Tab-separated table of C-alpha atoms and ligand atoms in Angstrom:
chain	number	residue	atom	x	y	z
A	220	MET	CA	110.103	-56.472	-71.228
A	221	ILE	CA	109.412	-60.169	-71.048
A	222	PRO	CA	112.533	-62.253	-70.389
A	223	SER	CA	113.734	-64.486	-73.187
A	224	VAL	CA	112.726	-67.441	-71.009
A	225	LEU	CA	108.973	-67.377	-70.346
A	226	PRO	CA	108.776	-66.221	-66.724
A	227	THR	CA	106.667	-69.068	-65.305
A	228	TYR	CA	109.149	-69.923	-62.538
A	229	ASN	CA	110.136	-68.172	-59.319
A	230	ARG	CA	113.787	-69.096	-59.328
A	231	ALA	CA	116.185	-69.019	-56.397
A	232	PRO	CA	119.304	-66.879	-56.930
A	233	LEU	CA	121.497	-69.934	-57.474
A	234	THR	CA	123.235	-71.233	-60.591
A	235	PHE	CA	124.956	-74.573	-60.568
A	236	VAL	CA	127.607	-75.635	-63.025
A	237	LYS	CA	128.511	-79.068	-61.695
A	238	GLY	CA	127.174	-81.920	-59.604
A	239	GLU	CA	129.005	-84.600	-57.655
A	240	GLY	CA	126.987	-87.205	-55.762
A	241	THR	CA	124.949	-85.315	-53.144
A	242	TRP	CA	126.599	-81.971	-53.946
A	243	LEU	CA	125.766	-79.125	-56.321
A	244	ILE	CA	128.530	-76.690	-57.159
A	245	GLU	CA	128.403	-73.066	-58.294
A	246	ALA	CA	130.907	-71.495	-60.682
A	247	ASP	CA	132.942	-70.014	-57.800
A	248	GLY	CA	133.310	-73.470	-56.246
A	249	ARG	CA	130.678	-72.999	-53.527
A	250	ARG	CA	129.244	-76.433	-52.686
A	251	PHE	CA	125.624	-77.034	-51.678
A	252	LEU	CA	124.379	-80.187	-49.973
A	253	ASP	CA	121.518	-81.269	-52.213
A	254	LEU	CA	118.419	-82.543	-50.408
A	255	GLY	CA	116.265	-81.767	-53.426
A	256	ALA	CA	117.792	-84.007	-56.075
A	257	GLY	CA	116.083	-82.034	-58.828
A	258	ILE	CA	112.730	-82.808	-57.143
A	259	ALA	CA	113.352	-86.532	-56.619
A	260	VAL	CA	114.853	-86.896	-60.092
A	261	ASN	CA	118.571	-87.424	-59.396
A	262	ALA	CA	117.859	-90.685	-57.571
A	263	LEU	CA	121.508	-91.719	-57.801
A	264	GLY	CA	122.852	-88.233	-57.202
A	265	HIS	CA	124.852	-86.208	-59.680
A	266	ALA	CA	127.231	-87.724	-62.219
A	267	HIS	CA	126.840	-91.298	-60.960
A	268	PRO	CA	129.535	-93.239	-62.862
A	269	ALA	CA	127.158	-95.998	-64.005
A	270	LEU	CA	124.745	-93.444	-65.470
A	271	VAL	CA	127.492	-91.377	-67.080
A	272	LYS	CA	128.816	-94.555	-68.687
A	273	ALA	CA	125.403	-95.746	-69.893
A	274	LEU	CA	124.660	-92.312	-71.357
A	275	THR	CA	127.993	-91.791	-73.084
A	276	ASP	CA	128.207	-95.360	-74.409
A	277	GLN	CA	124.730	-95.057	-75.900
A	278	ALA	CA	125.398	-91.525	-77.182
A	279	GLN	CA	128.325	-92.836	-79.168
A	280	ALA	CA	126.222	-95.621	-80.688
A	281	LEU	CA	122.722	-94.222	-81.383
A	282	TRP	CA	120.591	-91.500	-79.785
A	283	HIS	CA	117.222	-91.696	-81.387
A	284	THR	CA	115.332	-93.587	-84.055
A	285	SER	CA	111.589	-92.897	-83.371
A	286	ASN	CA	109.165	-95.652	-82.520
A	287	LEU	CA	108.762	-96.587	-86.176
A	288	TYR	CA	111.438	-99.207	-85.484
A	289	HIS	CA	112.344	-101.704	-82.779
A	290	ILE	CA	114.369	-100.272	-79.892
A	291	PRO	CA	116.238	-102.968	-77.947
A	292	GLN	CA	117.000	-100.622	-75.008
A	293	GLN	CA	113.257	-99.967	-74.691
A	294	ASP	CA	112.472	-103.686	-74.740
A	295	ALA	CA	115.127	-104.260	-72.099
A	296	LEU	CA	113.759	-101.547	-69.806
A	297	ALA	CA	110.179	-102.785	-70.260
A	298	ASP	CA	111.269	-106.369	-69.519
A	299	ARG	CA	112.990	-105.191	-66.341
A	300	LEU	CA	109.981	-103.178	-65.148
A	301	VAL	CA	107.582	-106.015	-65.914
A	302	ALA	CA	109.813	-108.487	-64.056
A	303	GLU	CA	110.075	-106.214	-61.002
A	304	THR	CA	106.433	-105.095	-60.690
A	305	PHE	CA	102.736	-106.012	-60.974
A	306	ALA	CA	102.776	-104.862	-64.586
A	307	ASP	CA	102.537	-106.905	-67.778
A	308	THR	CA	103.414	-104.069	-70.131
A	309	ALA	CA	104.994	-100.600	-70.239
A	310	PHE	CA	104.711	-97.505	-72.431
A	311	PHE	CA	107.478	-94.903	-72.391
A	312	CYS	CA	107.119	-91.148	-72.518
A	313	ASN	CA	109.255	-88.228	-71.378
A	314	SER	CA	107.617	-86.861	-68.261
A	315	GLY	CA	105.170	-87.427	-65.462
A	316	THR	CA	102.385	-85.411	-66.968
A	317	GLU	CA	102.560	-87.429	-70.183
A	318	ALA	CA	102.250	-90.552	-68.067
A	319	CYS	CA	99.081	-89.005	-66.611
A	320	GLU	CA	97.733	-88.414	-70.118
A	321	LEU	CA	98.095	-92.074	-71.026
A	322	ALA	CA	96.783	-93.319	-67.693
A	323	VAL	CA	93.579	-91.343	-68.274
A	324	LYS	CA	93.270	-92.425	-71.909
A	325	MET	CA	93.979	-96.054	-71.047
A	326	ALA	CA	91.318	-96.177	-68.323
A	327	ARG	CA	88.668	-94.616	-70.546
A	328	LYS	CA	89.521	-96.803	-73.518
A	329	TYR	CA	89.282	-99.910	-71.364
A	330	PHE	CA	85.661	-99.174	-70.494
A	331	TYR	CA	84.837	-97.964	-73.990
A	332	ASP	CA	85.971	-101.302	-75.399
A	333	ALA	CA	84.155	-103.132	-72.603
A	334	GLY	CA	80.865	-101.658	-73.863
A	335	GLN	CA	80.614	-99.161	-70.989
A	336	PRO	CA	81.487	-95.905	-72.755
A	337	GLU	CA	79.679	-93.940	-70.030
A	338	ARG	CA	82.406	-94.895	-67.535
A	339	VAL	CA	84.712	-91.919	-67.996
A	340	GLU	CA	85.033	-90.439	-64.515
A	341	ILE	CA	88.248	-90.616	-62.577
A	342	ILE	CA	88.241	-89.982	-58.840
A	343	THR	CA	91.217	-87.938	-57.612
A	344	PHE	CA	92.142	-86.294	-54.316
A	345	SER	CA	92.763	-82.829	-52.971
A	346	GLY	CA	96.425	-81.993	-52.575
A	347	SER	CA	97.319	-84.256	-55.473
A	348	PHE	CA	99.622	-83.312	-58.313
A	349	HIS	CA	99.601	-85.062	-61.668
A	350	GLY	CA	101.520	-82.602	-63.829
A	351	ARG	CA	100.745	-79.493	-65.858
A	352	SER	CA	99.100	-80.831	-69.004
A	353	SER	CA	95.404	-80.170	-69.513
A	354	ALA	CA	94.566	-83.632	-68.155
A	355	GLY	CA	97.036	-83.239	-65.294
A	356	ILE	CA	95.629	-79.947	-64.027
A	357	ALA	CA	92.056	-81.149	-64.434
A	358	ALA	CA	92.952	-84.304	-62.507
A	359	ALA	CA	94.442	-82.376	-59.593
A	360	GLY	CA	91.752	-79.741	-59.867
A	361	SER	CA	93.272	-77.097	-57.593
A	362	GLU	CA	92.309	-73.507	-58.320
A	363	LYS	CA	95.973	-72.502	-58.279
A	364	MET	CA	96.721	-74.711	-61.286
A	365	THR	CA	93.469	-74.513	-63.228
A	366	LYS	CA	92.361	-70.869	-62.954
A	367	GLY	CA	92.236	-69.223	-66.361
A	368	PHE	CA	92.899	-72.404	-68.277
A	369	GLY	CA	89.334	-73.481	-68.927
A	370	PRO	CA	87.465	-75.214	-70.320
A	371	LEU	CA	89.008	-77.986	-68.256
A	372	LEU	CA	89.015	-81.586	-69.372
A	373	PRO	CA	85.824	-82.965	-67.850
A	374	GLY	CA	85.404	-86.242	-66.024
A	375	PHE	CA	87.318	-85.785	-62.762
A	376	VAL	CA	85.711	-86.072	-59.337
A	377	HIS	CA	87.723	-84.488	-56.537
A	378	LEU	CA	87.551	-85.855	-53.006
A	379	ASP	CA	89.485	-85.427	-49.786
A	380	LEU	CA	91.836	-88.179	-48.720
A	381	GLY	CA	90.763	-90.100	-45.655
A	382	ASP	CA	87.027	-89.760	-46.279
A	383	SER	CA	85.890	-93.289	-47.041
A	384	GLU	CA	82.215	-92.364	-46.903
A	385	ALA	CA	82.658	-89.758	-49.612
A	386	LEU	CA	84.678	-92.218	-51.670
A	387	ASN	CA	81.951	-94.860	-51.447
A	388	ALA	CA	79.300	-92.309	-52.307
A	389	ALA	CA	81.234	-90.946	-55.296
A	390	ILE	CA	81.367	-94.286	-57.110
A	391	SER	CA	78.644	-94.478	-59.738
A	392	ASP	CA	77.956	-96.120	-63.083
A	393	LYS	CA	80.074	-93.338	-64.601
A	394	THR	CA	83.198	-94.139	-62.583
A	395	ALA	CA	86.163	-95.592	-64.429
A	396	ALA	CA	89.058	-95.303	-62.006
A	397	ILE	CA	90.571	-93.999	-58.793
A	398	MET	CA	93.864	-92.135	-59.246
A	399	VAL	CA	96.087	-91.514	-56.225
A	400	GLU	CA	99.677	-90.827	-55.220
A	401	PRO	CA	100.581	-93.362	-52.500
A	402	VAL	CA	102.701	-90.574	-51.014
A	403	GLN	CA	101.703	-87.085	-52.108
A	404	GLY	CA	104.749	-85.018	-53.040
A	405	GLU	CA	103.756	-81.488	-54.055
A	406	GLY	CA	100.815	-81.743	-51.656
A	407	GLY	CA	103.195	-81.742	-48.699
A	408	ILE	CA	104.665	-85.260	-48.320
A	409	ARG	CA	101.437	-86.860	-47.190
A	410	ALA	CA	101.628	-90.651	-47.092
A	411	VAL	CA	98.278	-92.300	-47.709
A	412	PRO	CA	97.828	-94.920	-44.944
A	413	ASP	CA	98.208	-98.534	-46.095
A	414	ALA	CA	94.655	-99.294	-44.975
A	415	GLU	CA	93.314	-96.522	-47.204
A	416	LEU	CA	95.173	-97.818	-50.267
A	417	GLN	CA	93.890	-101.302	-49.444
A	418	GLN	CA	90.360	-99.949	-49.210
A	419	MET	CA	90.717	-98.270	-52.606
A	420	ARG	CA	91.890	-101.576	-54.083
A	421	ALA	CA	88.925	-103.379	-52.527
A	422	LEU	CA	86.469	-100.792	-53.852
A	423	CYS	CA	87.926	-101.034	-57.341
A	424	ASP	CA	87.648	-104.819	-57.237
A	425	GLU	CA	84.086	-104.666	-55.953
A	426	HIS	CA	82.919	-102.213	-58.620
A	427	GLY	CA	85.151	-103.370	-61.466
A	428	LEU	CA	87.102	-100.082	-61.540
A	429	LEU	CA	90.736	-99.480	-62.380
A	430	LEU	CA	93.152	-98.326	-59.695
A	431	ILE	CA	95.800	-95.878	-60.903
A	432	PHE	CA	98.808	-95.098	-58.730
A	433	ASP	CA	100.826	-91.995	-59.537
A	434	GLU	CA	104.316	-92.977	-58.404
A	435	VAL	CA	106.061	-90.251	-60.387
A	436	GLN	CA	107.613	-88.822	-57.209
A	437	CYS	CA	107.360	-91.662	-54.659
A	438	GLY	CA	108.524	-94.463	-56.978
A	439	VAL	CA	111.910	-95.840	-58.008
A	440	GLY	CA	113.282	-96.642	-54.565
A	441	ARG	CA	112.368	-93.312	-52.975
A	442	THR	CA	110.415	-94.867	-50.071
A	443	GLY	CA	112.746	-97.827	-49.603
A	444	ARG	CA	110.798	-100.215	-51.835
A	445	LEU	CA	111.110	-100.106	-55.607
A	446	PHE	CA	107.574	-98.674	-55.660
A	447	ALA	CA	105.825	-97.123	-52.670
A	448	HIS	CA	102.619	-99.159	-52.982
A	449	GLU	CA	104.555	-102.325	-52.171
A	450	TRP	CA	104.459	-101.277	-48.497
A	451	ALA	CA	100.654	-101.530	-48.541
A	452	GLY	CA	100.628	-104.975	-50.137
A	453	VAL	CA	98.269	-103.932	-52.926
A	454	THR	CA	98.935	-103.365	-56.600
A	455	PRO	CA	97.350	-100.937	-59.049
A	456	ASP	CA	96.052	-101.713	-62.531
A	457	ILE	CA	97.920	-98.756	-64.004
A	458	MET	CA	100.932	-96.883	-62.626
A	459	MET	CA	102.570	-93.614	-63.653
A	460	VAL	CA	106.336	-93.399	-63.333
A	461	ALA	CA	108.843	-90.635	-64.187
A	462	LYS	CA	111.329	-88.476	-62.224
A	463	GLY	CA	113.734	-90.998	-60.627
A	464	ILE	CA	113.455	-93.581	-63.409
A	465	GLY	CA	115.662	-91.462	-65.690
A	466	GLY	CA	118.045	-90.298	-62.957
A	467	GLY	CA	118.054	-86.875	-64.654
A	468	PHE	CA	117.346	-87.917	-68.235
A	469	PRO	CA	113.735	-86.980	-69.127
A	470	LEU	CA	111.957	-90.323	-69.029
A	471	GLY	CA	108.468	-91.376	-68.023
A	472	ALA	CA	106.482	-94.591	-68.194
A	473	VAL	CA	103.042	-96.038	-67.743
A	474	LEU	CA	102.986	-99.587	-66.419
A	475	ALA	CA	99.809	-101.629	-66.649
A	476	THR	CA	98.289	-105.041	-66.369
A	477	GLU	CA	97.400	-106.787	-69.600
A	478	LYS	CA	93.726	-106.321	-68.820
A	479	ALA	CA	93.913	-102.575	-68.124
A	480	ALA	CA	96.037	-102.042	-71.235
A	481	SER	CA	93.808	-104.106	-73.506
A	482	GLY	CA	92.350	-101.102	-75.337
A	483	MET	CA	95.724	-99.608	-76.254
A	484	THR	CA	96.257	-101.260	-79.600
A	485	ALA	CA	98.452	-100.102	-82.487
A	486	GLY	CA	97.702	-96.524	-83.444
A	487	THR	CA	95.847	-95.568	-80.230
A	488	HIS	CA	98.773	-93.741	-78.602
A	489	GLY	CA	102.331	-92.747	-79.344
A	490	SER	CA	105.293	-90.483	-78.697
A	491	THR	CA	108.107	-89.252	-80.904
A	492	TYR	CA	110.807	-89.332	-78.243
A	493	GLY	CA	109.306	-91.638	-75.635
A	494	GLY	CA	111.481	-94.677	-75.004
A	495	ASN	CA	114.331	-93.628	-77.252
A	496	PRO	CA	117.637	-95.517	-77.034
A	497	LEU	CA	119.408	-92.815	-74.994
A	498	GLY	CA	116.669	-92.502	-72.369
A	499	CYS	CA	116.108	-96.230	-72.029
A	500	ALA	CA	119.828	-97.009	-71.753
A	501	VAL	CA	119.961	-94.626	-68.790
A	502	GLY	CA	116.718	-96.027	-67.348
A	503	CYS	CA	118.171	-99.544	-67.432
A	504	ALA	CA	121.294	-98.306	-65.647
A	505	VAL	CA	119.156	-96.658	-62.946
A	506	LEU	CA	117.197	-99.879	-62.399
A	507	ASP	CA	120.383	-101.948	-62.301
A	508	VAL	CA	121.338	-100.003	-59.182
A	509	VAL	CA	117.985	-99.308	-57.527
A	510	ALA	CA	116.136	-102.596	-58.114
A	511	ASP	CA	118.564	-104.416	-55.884
A	512	GLU	CA	117.588	-105.710	-52.449
A	513	ALA	CA	120.861	-104.630	-50.856
A	514	PHE	CA	120.568	-101.107	-52.279
A	515	LEU	CA	116.973	-100.779	-51.067
A	516	ALA	CA	117.953	-102.126	-47.644
A	517	GLU	CA	120.546	-99.343	-47.453
A	518	VAL	CA	117.919	-96.768	-48.427
A	519	ASN	CA	115.771	-98.022	-45.553
A	520	ARG	CA	118.620	-97.992	-43.069
A	521	LYS	CA	119.619	-94.451	-44.055
A	522	ALA	CA	115.978	-93.346	-44.042
A	523	GLY	CA	115.644	-94.613	-40.464
A	524	LEU	CA	118.772	-92.727	-39.460
A	525	MET	CA	117.644	-89.520	-41.150
A	526	ARG	CA	114.166	-89.714	-39.698
A	527	GLN	CA	115.518	-90.283	-36.197
A	528	ARG	CA	117.832	-87.268	-36.500
A	529	LEU	CA	114.993	-85.157	-37.874
A	530	GLU	CA	112.707	-86.146	-34.983
A	531	GLY	CA	115.461	-84.870	-32.702
A	532	LEU	CA	115.676	-81.640	-34.697
A	533	VAL	CA	111.922	-81.072	-34.414
A	534	ALA	CA	112.089	-81.714	-30.650
A	535	GLU	CA	114.935	-79.155	-30.374
A	536	HIS	CA	113.118	-76.499	-32.391
A	537	PRO	CA	109.391	-76.770	-31.727
A	538	GLU	CA	108.947	-73.101	-32.656
A	539	VAL	CA	110.308	-73.729	-36.178
A	540	PHE	CA	109.220	-77.279	-36.991
A	541	GLU	CA	105.993	-79.096	-36.240
A	542	GLU	CA	106.597	-82.657	-37.391
A	543	VAL	CA	108.494	-85.046	-39.649
A	544	ARG	CA	106.391	-86.886	-42.202
A	545	GLY	CA	106.790	-89.134	-45.204
A	546	ALA	CA	108.345	-92.490	-45.994
A	547	GLY	CA	111.878	-93.623	-46.726
A	548	LEU	CA	113.967	-90.811	-48.177
A	549	MET	CA	110.819	-88.919	-49.163
A	550	LEU	CA	110.634	-86.805	-46.045
A	551	GLY	CA	108.862	-83.609	-45.158
A	552	LEU	CA	109.293	-81.140	-42.327
A	553	LYS	CA	106.062	-79.370	-41.555
A	554	CYS	CA	107.064	-75.875	-40.532
A	555	LYS	CA	105.653	-73.449	-37.996
A	556	VAL	CA	107.467	-70.536	-39.628
A	557	VAL	CA	106.884	-69.870	-43.337
A	558	ASN	CA	108.347	-72.828	-45.267
A	559	ALA	CA	109.800	-70.566	-47.988
A	560	ASP	CA	111.813	-68.784	-45.271
A	561	VAL	CA	113.320	-72.108	-44.191
A	562	VAL	CA	114.217	-72.988	-47.786
A	563	ALA	CA	115.782	-69.536	-48.286
A	564	ALA	CA	117.709	-69.783	-45.001
A	565	GLY	CA	118.950	-73.131	-46.281
A	566	TYR	CA	120.600	-71.413	-49.228
A	567	ALA	CA	122.594	-69.241	-46.783
A	568	HIS	CA	123.827	-72.485	-45.173
A	569	ASP	CA	124.594	-74.111	-48.536
A	570	LEU	CA	121.718	-76.549	-48.186
A	571	ILE	CA	119.096	-77.293	-50.832
A	572	THR	CA	115.554	-78.238	-49.814
A	573	VAL	CA	112.302	-77.972	-51.767
A	574	PRO	CA	109.073	-76.320	-50.608
A	575	ALA	CA	105.732	-78.103	-50.876
A	576	ALA	CA	102.116	-77.295	-50.065
A	577	ASP	CA	100.812	-77.400	-46.474
A	578	ASN	CA	103.811	-75.315	-45.299
A	579	VAL	CA	106.202	-78.245	-45.671
A	580	ILE	CA	109.811	-78.398	-46.821
A	581	ARG	CA	110.718	-81.538	-48.709
A	582	LEU	CA	113.886	-83.511	-48.118
A	583	LEU	CA	114.388	-85.745	-51.154
A	584	PRO	CA	118.114	-86.483	-51.150
A	585	PRO	CA	119.816	-88.705	-53.666
A	586	LEU	CA	119.214	-92.303	-52.526
A	587	THR	CA	122.994	-92.629	-52.469
A	588	ILE	CA	123.407	-90.043	-49.667
A	589	SER	CA	125.973	-91.140	-47.059
A	590	ASP	CA	125.569	-91.310	-43.279
A	591	ASP	CA	128.010	-88.402	-42.923
A	592	GLU	CA	126.007	-86.317	-45.382
A	593	ILE	CA	122.815	-87.071	-43.439
A	594	ALA	CA	124.522	-85.896	-40.251
A	595	GLU	CA	125.800	-82.780	-42.031
A	596	ALA	CA	122.327	-82.044	-43.428
A	597	VAL	CA	120.767	-82.181	-39.961
A	598	THR	CA	123.569	-80.019	-38.521
A	599	ARG	CA	122.801	-77.415	-41.184
A	600	LEU	CA	119.047	-77.644	-40.564
A	601	ASP	CA	119.780	-77.066	-36.879
A	602	ALA	CA	121.818	-73.960	-37.714
A	603	ILE	CA	119.005	-72.737	-39.977
A	604	ALA	CA	116.464	-73.193	-37.180
A	605	ARG	CA	118.738	-71.233	-34.791
A	606	ASP	CA	119.009	-68.402	-37.330
A	607	LEU	CA	115.260	-68.286	-37.743
A	608	THR	CA	114.549	-68.204	-34.012
A	609	GLN	CA	117.174	-65.499	-33.343
A	610	ALA	CA	115.784	-63.277	-36.099
B	1869	PLP	C1	106.307	-84.233	-60.812
B	1869	PLP	C2	105.040	-85.007	-60.792
B	1869	PLP	C3	104.250	-85.146	-61.943
B	1869	PLP	C4	104.548	-84.412	-63.225
B	1869	PLP	O1	105.774	-84.794	-63.757
B	1869	PLP	P1	106.438	-83.874	-64.910
B	1869	PLP	O2	107.616	-84.700	-65.333
B	1869	PLP	O3	106.785	-82.580	-64.269
B	1869	PLP	O4	105.432	-83.725	-65.974
B	1869	PLP	C5	103.122	-85.943	-61.871
B	1869	PLP	N1	102.799	-86.579	-60.734
B	1869	PLP	C6	103.528	-86.474	-59.612
B	1869	PLP	C7	103.125	-87.230	-58.394
B	1869	PLP	C8	104.668	-85.673	-59.588
B	1869	PLP	O5	105.376	-85.533	-58.474
C-alpha cells in the first residue's frame, strides 16, 4: 500500500524533534552534530534567537496578506538585497525552483520585448541542479531527473563546465542566457573557477546575452562572501536565491538589474505566498546577521580552519577520502568508498552530512558553527573513516 506521504524520498532512519544551534536532537535526547543544515538552509543554525524573535513578533502582528497590497517587510528585504548586491530589483517566491522559473521567464521576456523573440535558448551545464519544476529539470537536463517527465520544456542547451570552445560554439542567434551555479551543490561541490565565470561574463557582454547565476545553495554567506560570485569579481544580470535566505522559512528570490527585469511589468508574473510578511520578516533578520563584514570574516576564518583540518583528515585516510573541495563553509569530501556509506556511518557517530553527486559528501554546517564544533566534527569524521577501513 502506498504510504500516506508520497514515497518520493529515501529517508534516513532519523527523526528530530528539536534543534539548537549546530545540533539536532531526537526524542530520546540523542544529539547529532549537524553539518547539513537542512541542505544549506539553516544558515544561522537551529532556533537562532534573532530569527525566533523576528518570526514570533511578525506572527503576532500579521502573517499573510497576498500581493494585492503593499507589504512593508517585502520592501525592506528588497531594499536590503538591492543595497548589498548588483541588483536593482527583487521578486520573492518560496523556493529555489520557483526562482528558476522566473529567471527563465525573465530572460525570454527581455529578448521578446527587445524584438528578438527567437532568442529563447538558455545554456546550462552538466552536474547542475536548478530544482524540480518542469523548467528546473529541463534546465539541468540529467536523465535521472527528466526521465518519464516529457515532453520537457524546450530551449535548454547542455554543456560541460570547463569547455570554453563548446561554450563559444553553442552561442547562436537563438541564445538568450547562460545559467550557472558559481559553486555546484547537488553536482558534488564543484566550484567554477573565477576565470571561467569571468569568461562567461565576457561572452554575455560580447553577444548581448544575460548571465544568470543560481546562488540558491552557494549564496547568503555560505562561501564567506554574501554571494559566491563576488569572489570572481563579476556580477550576473539575474540571480536566483533561496535556501539560506529564509534560514528555514521557505523563501526564495530573483534579483535582477533594471535592464534584465525590464520585461516583467505588472501582470507578467506573480505568487500568492511569495514575499509575505512572515517570510520577509525572517529574511530581513537573516540578512541583518549575515550581511555584516565581521560575520563574514568569521565565516572565512572558520572555513579556513575547517578546510585545514579536513585536508589533514584526507591525508590520514587516503583509502576513504580523495580530496576536499568547495569554498567557504560549502565543503565537499570526495570519497573513495561509497559516499552513502560514509553518510550512514556518520549517523552511527551522531554526525549529519549530506550526499551529493560525484561520490561526494557535503559539509554545509550552520555558518554559526563554533571552532570547538568544527574540531568535534573532524574527530567524528576520523572515527567514521576508521570504522570504514576496519570493516
Ligand atoms: C536546492 C536548489 C534549487 C532548488 O531549490 P528548491 O527550494 O528545492 O526548489 C535550485 N538550485 C540550486 C543550486 C539548489 O541547490
